[in-house]
Short mmCIF file of N, CA and C in Angstrom, two decimals:
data_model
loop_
_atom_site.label_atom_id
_atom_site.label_comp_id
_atom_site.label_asym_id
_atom_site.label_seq_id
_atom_site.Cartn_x
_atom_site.Cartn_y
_atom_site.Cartn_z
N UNK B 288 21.09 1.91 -27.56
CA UNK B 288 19.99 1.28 -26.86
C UNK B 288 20.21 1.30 -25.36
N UNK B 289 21.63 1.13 -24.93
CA UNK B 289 21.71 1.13 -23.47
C UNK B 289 21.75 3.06 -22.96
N UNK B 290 21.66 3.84 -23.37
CA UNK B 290 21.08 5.31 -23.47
C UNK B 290 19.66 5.39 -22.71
N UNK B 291 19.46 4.48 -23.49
CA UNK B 291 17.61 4.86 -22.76
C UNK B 291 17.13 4.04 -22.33
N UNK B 292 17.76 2.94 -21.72
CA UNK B 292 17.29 2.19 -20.98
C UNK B 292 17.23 2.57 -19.20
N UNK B 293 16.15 2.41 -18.37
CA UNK B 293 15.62 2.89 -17.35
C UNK B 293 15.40 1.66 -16.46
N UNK B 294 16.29 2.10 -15.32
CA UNK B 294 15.99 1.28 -14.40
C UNK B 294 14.42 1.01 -14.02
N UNK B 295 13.83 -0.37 -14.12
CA UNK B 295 12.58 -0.09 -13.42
C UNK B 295 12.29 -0.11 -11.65
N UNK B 296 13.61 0.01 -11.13
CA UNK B 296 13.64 0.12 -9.94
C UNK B 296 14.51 0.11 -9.40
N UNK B 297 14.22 2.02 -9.64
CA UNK B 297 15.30 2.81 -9.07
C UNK B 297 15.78 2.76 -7.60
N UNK B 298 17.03 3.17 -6.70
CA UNK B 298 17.61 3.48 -5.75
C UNK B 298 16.77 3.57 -4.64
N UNK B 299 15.60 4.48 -5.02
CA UNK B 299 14.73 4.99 -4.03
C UNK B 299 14.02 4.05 -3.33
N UNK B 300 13.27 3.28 -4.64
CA UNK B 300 12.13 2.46 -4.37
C UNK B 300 13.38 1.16 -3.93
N UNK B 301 14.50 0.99 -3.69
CA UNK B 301 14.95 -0.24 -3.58
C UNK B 301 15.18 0.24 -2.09
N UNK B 302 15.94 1.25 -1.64
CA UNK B 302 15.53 1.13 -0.39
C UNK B 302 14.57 1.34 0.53
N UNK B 303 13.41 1.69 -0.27
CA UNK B 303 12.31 1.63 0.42
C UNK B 303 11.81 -0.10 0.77
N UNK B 304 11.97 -0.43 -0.21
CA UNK B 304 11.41 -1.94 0.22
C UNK B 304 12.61 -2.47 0.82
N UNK B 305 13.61 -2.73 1.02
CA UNK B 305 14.84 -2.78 1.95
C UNK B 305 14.45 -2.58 3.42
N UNK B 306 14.00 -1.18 3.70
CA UNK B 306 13.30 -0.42 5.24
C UNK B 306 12.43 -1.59 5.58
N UNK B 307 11.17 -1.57 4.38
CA UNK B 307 10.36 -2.18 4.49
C UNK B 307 10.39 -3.76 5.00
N UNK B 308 11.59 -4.75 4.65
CA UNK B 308 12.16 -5.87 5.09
C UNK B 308 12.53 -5.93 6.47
N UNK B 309 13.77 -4.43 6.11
CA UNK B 309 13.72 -4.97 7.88
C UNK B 309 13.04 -4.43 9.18
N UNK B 310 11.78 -3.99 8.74
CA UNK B 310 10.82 -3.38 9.90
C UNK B 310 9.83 -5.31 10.10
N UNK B 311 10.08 -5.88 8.88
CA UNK B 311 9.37 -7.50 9.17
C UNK B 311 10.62 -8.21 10.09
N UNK B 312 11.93 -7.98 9.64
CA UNK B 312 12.84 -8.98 10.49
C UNK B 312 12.96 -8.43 12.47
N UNK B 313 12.41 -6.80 11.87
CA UNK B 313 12.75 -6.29 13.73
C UNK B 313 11.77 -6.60 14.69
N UNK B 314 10.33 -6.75 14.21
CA UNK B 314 9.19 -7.26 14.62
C UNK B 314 9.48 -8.70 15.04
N UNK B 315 9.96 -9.63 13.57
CA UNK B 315 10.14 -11.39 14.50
C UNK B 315 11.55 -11.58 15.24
N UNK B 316 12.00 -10.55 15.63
CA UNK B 316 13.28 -10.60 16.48
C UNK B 316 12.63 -10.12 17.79
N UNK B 317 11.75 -9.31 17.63
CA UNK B 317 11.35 -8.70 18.61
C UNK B 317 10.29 -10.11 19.85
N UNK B 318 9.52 -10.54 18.39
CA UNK B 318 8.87 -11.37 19.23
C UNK B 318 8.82 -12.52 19.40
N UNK B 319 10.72 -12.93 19.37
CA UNK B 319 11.36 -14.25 19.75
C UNK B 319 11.79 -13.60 20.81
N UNK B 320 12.32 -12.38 21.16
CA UNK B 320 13.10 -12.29 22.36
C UNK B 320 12.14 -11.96 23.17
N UNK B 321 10.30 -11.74 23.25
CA UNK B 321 9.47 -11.40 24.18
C UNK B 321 8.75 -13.32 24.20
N UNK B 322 8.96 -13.83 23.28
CA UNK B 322 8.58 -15.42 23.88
C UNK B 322 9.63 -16.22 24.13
N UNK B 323 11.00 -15.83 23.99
CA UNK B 323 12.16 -16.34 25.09
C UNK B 323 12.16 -15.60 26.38
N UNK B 324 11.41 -14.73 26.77
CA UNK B 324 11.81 -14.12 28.28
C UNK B 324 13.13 -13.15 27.74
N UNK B 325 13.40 -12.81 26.92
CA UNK B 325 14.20 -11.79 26.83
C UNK B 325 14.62 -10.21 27.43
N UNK B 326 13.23 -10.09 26.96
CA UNK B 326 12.83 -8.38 27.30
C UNK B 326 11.48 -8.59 27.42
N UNK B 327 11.01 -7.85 28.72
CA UNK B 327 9.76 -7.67 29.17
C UNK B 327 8.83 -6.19 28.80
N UNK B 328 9.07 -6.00 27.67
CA UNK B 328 8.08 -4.95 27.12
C UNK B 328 6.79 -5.46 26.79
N UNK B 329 5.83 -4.78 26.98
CA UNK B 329 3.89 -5.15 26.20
C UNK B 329 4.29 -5.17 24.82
N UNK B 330 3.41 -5.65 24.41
CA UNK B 330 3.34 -6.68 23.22
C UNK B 330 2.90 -5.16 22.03
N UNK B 331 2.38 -4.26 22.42
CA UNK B 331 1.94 -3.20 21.85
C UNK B 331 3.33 -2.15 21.56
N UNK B 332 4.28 -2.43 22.32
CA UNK B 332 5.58 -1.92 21.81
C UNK B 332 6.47 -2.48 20.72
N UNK B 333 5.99 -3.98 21.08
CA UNK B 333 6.73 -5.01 20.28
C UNK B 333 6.11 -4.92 18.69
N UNK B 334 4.99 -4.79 18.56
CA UNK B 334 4.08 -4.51 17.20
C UNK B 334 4.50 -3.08 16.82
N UNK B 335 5.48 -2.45 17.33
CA UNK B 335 5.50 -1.42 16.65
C UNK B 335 6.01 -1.22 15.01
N UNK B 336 7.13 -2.46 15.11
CA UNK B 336 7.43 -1.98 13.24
C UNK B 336 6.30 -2.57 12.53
N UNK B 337 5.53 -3.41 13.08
CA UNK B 337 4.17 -3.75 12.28
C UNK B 337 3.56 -2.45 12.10
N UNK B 338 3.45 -2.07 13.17
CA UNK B 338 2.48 -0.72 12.56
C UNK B 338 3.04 0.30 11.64
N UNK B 339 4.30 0.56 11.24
CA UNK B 339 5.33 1.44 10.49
C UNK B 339 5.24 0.66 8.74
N UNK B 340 4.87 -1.08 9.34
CA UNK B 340 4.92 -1.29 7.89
C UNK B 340 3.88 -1.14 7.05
N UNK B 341 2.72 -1.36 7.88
CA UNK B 341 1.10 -0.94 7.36
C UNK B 341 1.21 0.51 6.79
N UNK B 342 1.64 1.24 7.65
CA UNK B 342 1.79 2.79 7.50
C UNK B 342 2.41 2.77 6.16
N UNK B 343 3.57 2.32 5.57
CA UNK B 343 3.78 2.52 4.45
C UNK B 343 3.03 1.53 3.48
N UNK B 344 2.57 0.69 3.59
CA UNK B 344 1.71 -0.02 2.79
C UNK B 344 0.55 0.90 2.34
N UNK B 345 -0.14 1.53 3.27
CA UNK B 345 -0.76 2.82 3.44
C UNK B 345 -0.47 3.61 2.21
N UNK B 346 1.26 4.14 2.69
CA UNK B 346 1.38 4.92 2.20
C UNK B 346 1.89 4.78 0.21
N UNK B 347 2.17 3.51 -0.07
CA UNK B 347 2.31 3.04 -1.52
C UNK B 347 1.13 3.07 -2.04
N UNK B 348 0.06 2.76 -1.48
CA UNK B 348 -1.42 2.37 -1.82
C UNK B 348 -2.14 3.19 -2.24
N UNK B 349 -2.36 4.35 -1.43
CA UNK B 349 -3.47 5.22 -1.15
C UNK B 349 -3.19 6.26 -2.84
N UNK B 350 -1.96 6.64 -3.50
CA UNK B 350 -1.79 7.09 -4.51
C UNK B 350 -2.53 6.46 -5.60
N UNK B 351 -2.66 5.01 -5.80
CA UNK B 351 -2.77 4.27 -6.70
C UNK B 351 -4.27 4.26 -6.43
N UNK B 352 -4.92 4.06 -4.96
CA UNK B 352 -6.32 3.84 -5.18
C UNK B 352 -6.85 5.49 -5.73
N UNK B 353 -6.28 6.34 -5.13
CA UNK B 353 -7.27 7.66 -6.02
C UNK B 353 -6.49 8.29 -7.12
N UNK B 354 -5.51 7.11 -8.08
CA UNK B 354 -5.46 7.56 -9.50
C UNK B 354 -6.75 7.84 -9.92
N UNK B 355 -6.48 8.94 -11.18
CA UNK B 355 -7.70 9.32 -11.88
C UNK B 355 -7.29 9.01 -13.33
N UNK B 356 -7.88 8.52 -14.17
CA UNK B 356 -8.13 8.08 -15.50
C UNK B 356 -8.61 8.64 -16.46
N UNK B 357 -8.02 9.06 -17.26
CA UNK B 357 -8.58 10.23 -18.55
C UNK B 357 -7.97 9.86 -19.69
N UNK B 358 -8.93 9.88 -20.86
CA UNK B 358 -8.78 9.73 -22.12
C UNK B 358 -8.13 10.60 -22.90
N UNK B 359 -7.18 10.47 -24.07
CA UNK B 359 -6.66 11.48 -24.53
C UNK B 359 -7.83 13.19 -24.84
N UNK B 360 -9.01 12.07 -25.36
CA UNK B 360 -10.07 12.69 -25.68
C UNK B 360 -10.80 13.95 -24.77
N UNK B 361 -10.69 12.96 -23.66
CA UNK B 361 -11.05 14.56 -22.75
C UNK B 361 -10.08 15.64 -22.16
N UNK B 362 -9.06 15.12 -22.40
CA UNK B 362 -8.21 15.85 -22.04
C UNK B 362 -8.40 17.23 -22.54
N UNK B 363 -8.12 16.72 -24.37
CA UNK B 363 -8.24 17.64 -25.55
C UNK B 363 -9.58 18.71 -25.45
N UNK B 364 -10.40 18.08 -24.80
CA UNK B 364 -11.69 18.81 -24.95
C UNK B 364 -11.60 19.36 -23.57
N UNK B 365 -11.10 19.18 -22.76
CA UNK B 365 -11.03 20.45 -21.39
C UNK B 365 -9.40 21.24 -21.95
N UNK B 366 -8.80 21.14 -22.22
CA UNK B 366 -7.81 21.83 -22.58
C UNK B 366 -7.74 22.33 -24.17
N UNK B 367 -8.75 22.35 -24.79
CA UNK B 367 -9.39 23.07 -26.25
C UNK B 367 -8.06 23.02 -27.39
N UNK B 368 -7.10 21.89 -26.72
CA UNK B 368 -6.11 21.45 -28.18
C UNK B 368 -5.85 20.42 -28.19
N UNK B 369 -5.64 20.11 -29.63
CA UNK B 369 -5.37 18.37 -29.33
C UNK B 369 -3.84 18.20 -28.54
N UNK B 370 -3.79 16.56 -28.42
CA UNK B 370 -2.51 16.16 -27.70
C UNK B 370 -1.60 16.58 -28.22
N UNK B 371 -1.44 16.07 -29.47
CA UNK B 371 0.24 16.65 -30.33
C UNK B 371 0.60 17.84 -30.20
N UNK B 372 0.02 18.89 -29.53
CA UNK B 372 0.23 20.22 -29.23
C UNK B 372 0.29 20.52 -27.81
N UNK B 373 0.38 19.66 -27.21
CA UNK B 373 0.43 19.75 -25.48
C UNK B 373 2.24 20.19 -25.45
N UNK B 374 2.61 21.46 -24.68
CA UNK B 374 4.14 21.19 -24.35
C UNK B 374 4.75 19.98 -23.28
N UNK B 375 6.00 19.75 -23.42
CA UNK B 375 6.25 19.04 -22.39
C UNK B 375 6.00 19.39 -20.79
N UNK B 376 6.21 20.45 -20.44
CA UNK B 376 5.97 20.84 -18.82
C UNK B 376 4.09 20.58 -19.01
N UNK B 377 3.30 20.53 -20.24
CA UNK B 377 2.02 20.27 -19.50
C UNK B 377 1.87 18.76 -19.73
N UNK B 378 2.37 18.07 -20.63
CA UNK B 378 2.44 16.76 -20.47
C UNK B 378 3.21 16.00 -19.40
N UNK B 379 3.82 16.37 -18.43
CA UNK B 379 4.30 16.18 -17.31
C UNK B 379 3.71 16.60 -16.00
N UNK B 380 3.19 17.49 -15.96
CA UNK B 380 2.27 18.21 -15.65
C UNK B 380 0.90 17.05 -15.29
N UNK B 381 0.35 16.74 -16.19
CA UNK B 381 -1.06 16.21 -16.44
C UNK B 381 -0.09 14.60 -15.93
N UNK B 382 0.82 14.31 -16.31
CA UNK B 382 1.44 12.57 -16.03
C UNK B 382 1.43 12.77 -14.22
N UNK B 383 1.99 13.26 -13.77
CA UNK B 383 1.90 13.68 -12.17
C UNK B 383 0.64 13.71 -11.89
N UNK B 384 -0.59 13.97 -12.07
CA UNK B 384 -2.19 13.88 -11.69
C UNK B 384 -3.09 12.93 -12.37
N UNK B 385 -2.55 12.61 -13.42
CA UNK B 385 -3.55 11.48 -14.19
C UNK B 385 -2.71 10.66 -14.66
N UNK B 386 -3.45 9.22 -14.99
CA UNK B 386 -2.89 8.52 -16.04
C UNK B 386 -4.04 8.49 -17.29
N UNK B 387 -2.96 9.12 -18.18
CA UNK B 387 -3.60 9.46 -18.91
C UNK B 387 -3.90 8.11 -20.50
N UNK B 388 -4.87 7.48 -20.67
CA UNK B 388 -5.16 6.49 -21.65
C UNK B 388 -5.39 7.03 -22.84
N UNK B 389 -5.43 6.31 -24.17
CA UNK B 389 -5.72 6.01 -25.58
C UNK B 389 -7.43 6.26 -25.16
N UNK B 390 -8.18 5.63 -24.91
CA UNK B 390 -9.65 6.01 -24.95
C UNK B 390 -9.74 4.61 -23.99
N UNK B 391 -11.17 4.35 -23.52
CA UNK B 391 -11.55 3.86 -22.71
C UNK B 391 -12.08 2.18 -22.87
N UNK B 392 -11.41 1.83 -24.19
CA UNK B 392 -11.83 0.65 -24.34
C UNK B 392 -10.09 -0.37 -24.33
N UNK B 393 -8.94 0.43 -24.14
CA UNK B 393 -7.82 0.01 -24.72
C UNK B 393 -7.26 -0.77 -23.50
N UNK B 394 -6.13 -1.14 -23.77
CA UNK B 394 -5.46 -2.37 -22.77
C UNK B 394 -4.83 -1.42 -22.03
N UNK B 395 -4.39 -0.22 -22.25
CA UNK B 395 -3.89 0.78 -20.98
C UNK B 395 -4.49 0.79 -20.04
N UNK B 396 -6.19 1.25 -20.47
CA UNK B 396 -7.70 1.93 -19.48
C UNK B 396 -7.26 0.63 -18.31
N UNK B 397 -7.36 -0.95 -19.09
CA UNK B 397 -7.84 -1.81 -18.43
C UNK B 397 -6.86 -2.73 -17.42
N UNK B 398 -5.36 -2.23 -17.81
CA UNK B 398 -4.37 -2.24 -16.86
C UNK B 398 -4.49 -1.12 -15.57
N UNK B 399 -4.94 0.36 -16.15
CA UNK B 399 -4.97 0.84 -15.10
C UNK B 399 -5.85 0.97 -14.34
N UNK B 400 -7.06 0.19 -14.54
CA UNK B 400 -8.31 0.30 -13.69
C UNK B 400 -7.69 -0.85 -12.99
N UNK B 401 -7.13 -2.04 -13.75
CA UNK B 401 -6.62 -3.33 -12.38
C UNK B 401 -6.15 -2.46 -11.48
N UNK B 402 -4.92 -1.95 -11.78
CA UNK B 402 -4.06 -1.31 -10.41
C UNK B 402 -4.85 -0.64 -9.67
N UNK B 403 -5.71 -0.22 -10.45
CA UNK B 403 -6.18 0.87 -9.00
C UNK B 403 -7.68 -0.10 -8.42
N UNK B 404 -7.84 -0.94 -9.08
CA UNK B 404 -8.98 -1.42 -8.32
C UNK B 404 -7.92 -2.40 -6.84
N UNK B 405 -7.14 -3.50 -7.39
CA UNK B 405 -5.97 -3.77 -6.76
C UNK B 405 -5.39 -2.94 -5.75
N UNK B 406 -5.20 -1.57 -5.94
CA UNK B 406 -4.75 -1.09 -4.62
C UNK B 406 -5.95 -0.82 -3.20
N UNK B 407 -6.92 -0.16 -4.26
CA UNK B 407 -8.02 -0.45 -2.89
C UNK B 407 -8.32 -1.53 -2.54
N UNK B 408 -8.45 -2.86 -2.70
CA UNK B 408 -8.41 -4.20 -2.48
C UNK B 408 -7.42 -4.54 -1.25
N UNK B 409 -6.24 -4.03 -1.57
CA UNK B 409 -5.17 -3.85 -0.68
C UNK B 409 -5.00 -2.94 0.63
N UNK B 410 -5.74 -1.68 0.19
CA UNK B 410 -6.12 -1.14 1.39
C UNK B 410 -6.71 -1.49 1.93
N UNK B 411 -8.01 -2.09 1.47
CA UNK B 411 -9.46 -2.76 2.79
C UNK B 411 -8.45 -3.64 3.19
N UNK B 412 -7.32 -4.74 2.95
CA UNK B 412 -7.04 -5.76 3.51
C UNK B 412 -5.80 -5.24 4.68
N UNK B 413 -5.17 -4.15 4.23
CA UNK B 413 -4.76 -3.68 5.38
C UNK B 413 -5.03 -2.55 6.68
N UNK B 414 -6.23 -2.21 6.35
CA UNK B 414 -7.58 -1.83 7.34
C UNK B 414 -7.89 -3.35 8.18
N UNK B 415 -8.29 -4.20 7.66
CA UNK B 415 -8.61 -5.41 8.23
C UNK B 415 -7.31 -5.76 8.95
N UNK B 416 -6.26 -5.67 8.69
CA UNK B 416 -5.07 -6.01 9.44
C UNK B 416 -4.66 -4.93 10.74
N UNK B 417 -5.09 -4.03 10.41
CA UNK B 417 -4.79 -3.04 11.74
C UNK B 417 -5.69 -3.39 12.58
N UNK B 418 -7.26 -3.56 12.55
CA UNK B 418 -8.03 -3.90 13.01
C UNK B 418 -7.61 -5.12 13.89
N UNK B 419 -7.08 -6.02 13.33
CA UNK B 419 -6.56 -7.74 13.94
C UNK B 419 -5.54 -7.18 15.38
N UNK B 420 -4.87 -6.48 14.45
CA UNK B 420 -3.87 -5.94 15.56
C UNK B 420 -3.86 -5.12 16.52
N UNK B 421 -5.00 -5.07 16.67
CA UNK B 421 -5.26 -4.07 17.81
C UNK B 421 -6.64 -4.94 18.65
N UNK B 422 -6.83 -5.80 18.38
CA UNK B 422 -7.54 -6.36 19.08
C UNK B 422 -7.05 -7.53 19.41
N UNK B 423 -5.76 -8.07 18.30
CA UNK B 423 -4.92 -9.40 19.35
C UNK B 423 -3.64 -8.50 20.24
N UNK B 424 -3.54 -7.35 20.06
CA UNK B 424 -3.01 -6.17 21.38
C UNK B 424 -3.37 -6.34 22.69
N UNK B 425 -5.36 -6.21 22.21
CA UNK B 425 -5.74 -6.12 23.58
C UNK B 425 -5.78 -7.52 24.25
N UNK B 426 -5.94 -8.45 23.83
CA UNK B 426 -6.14 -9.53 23.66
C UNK B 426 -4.44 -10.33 24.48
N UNK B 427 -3.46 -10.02 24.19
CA UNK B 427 -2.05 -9.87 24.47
C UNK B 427 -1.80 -9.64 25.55
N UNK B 428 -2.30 -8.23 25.53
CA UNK B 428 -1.58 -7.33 27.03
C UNK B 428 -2.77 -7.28 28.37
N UNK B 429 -3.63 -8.61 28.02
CA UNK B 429 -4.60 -8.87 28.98
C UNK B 429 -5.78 -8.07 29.38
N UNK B 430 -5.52 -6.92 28.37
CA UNK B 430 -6.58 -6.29 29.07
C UNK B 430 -7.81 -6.77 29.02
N UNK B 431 -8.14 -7.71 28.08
CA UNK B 431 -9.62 -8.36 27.90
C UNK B 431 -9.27 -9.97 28.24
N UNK B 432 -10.07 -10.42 28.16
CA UNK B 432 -10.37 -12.09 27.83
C UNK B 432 -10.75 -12.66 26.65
N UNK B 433 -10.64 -12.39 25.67
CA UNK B 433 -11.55 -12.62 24.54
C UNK B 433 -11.88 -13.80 24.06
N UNK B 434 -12.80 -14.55 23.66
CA UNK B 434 -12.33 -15.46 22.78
C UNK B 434 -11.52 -15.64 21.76
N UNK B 435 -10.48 -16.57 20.98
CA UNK B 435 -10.00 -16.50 19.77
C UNK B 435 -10.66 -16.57 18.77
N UNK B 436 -11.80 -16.35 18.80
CA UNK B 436 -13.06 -16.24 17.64
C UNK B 436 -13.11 -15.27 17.14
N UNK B 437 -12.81 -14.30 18.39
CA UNK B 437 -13.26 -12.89 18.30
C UNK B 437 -12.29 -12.34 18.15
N UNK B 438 -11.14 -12.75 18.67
CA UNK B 438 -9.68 -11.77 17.89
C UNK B 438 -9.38 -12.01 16.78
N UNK B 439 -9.76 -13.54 16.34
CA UNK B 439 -9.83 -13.40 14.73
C UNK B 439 -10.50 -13.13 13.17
N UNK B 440 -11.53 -12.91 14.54
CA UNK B 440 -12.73 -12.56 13.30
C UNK B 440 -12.42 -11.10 11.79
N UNK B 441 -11.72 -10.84 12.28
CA UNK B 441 -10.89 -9.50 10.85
C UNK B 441 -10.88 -10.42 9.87
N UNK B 442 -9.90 -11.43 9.85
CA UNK B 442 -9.56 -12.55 9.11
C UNK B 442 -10.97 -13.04 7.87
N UNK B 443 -11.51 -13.70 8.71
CA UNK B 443 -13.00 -13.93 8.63
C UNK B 443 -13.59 -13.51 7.43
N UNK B 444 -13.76 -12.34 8.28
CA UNK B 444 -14.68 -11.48 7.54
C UNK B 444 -14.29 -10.95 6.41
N UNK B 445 -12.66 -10.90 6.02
CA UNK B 445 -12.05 -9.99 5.02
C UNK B 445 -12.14 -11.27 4.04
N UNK B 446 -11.89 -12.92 4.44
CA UNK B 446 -12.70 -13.54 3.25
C UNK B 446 -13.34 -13.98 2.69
#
């Protein structure tokens, strides 16, 4: 039994979210030492691991929102054999581009329509967050006056 047991989170993905931690700790280090008088850089330098972490938020996301969903059924009928006759390189094959379900009424379909409805959910909300951040940027580095109505309105509107 311990043979086939599989990490569900492997090496890779552990230091990815690891990176991912400390691009949040270099950002609030960053912008304790620019509201102690530390270092006098614009605030648009200081947001930079913010923007690296969106970027990969981005980049976890955007796979999951344009999964595509297919039934064993159609599979069989665009590929003119049933499943039990698929080789492994095309069932690996087809796992790399689809997730592939039991038919369209089953608890697979409806797990994987959450995730992927969930990841685009996640993308609009981090669209809305780049948006924030680039207008409490400008907002920051003086170039405007804005109201705080108006630099926060992303917020707002995203609920």
């Amino acid at each position: 039994a311990d043979q086939d047991w599989q990490d569900p989170l492997p090496m890779k993905k552990r230091y990815f979210s690891l990176a991912r931690f400390l691009l949040i700790v270099l950002f609030e280090l960053l912008v304790a030492m620019k509201l102690d008088l530390i270092v006098s850089i614009p605030w648009s330098i200081i947001f930079f691991p913010l923007y690296i972490w969106e970027a990969t938020t981005l980049y976890k996301k955007w796979p999951l929102a344009r999964m595509r969903i297919v039934t064993v059924e159609d599979l069989e009928q665009a590929l003119g054999k049933p499943f039990t006759q698929f080789t492994q390189p095309e069932k690996d094959l087809i796992g790399k581009r689809y997730n592939v379900v039991p038919h369209l009424n089953s608890p697979e379909f409806e797990a994987a329509q959450k995730l992927k409805v969930r990841a685009r959910h996640d993308i609009i909300k981090s669209l809305f967050r780049v948006v924030f951040v680039i207008v409490l940027l400008i907002q920051l580095d003086g170039r405007f006056d804005w109201n705080w109505w108006i630099v926060f309105s992303p917020f707002w509107v995203m609920t």
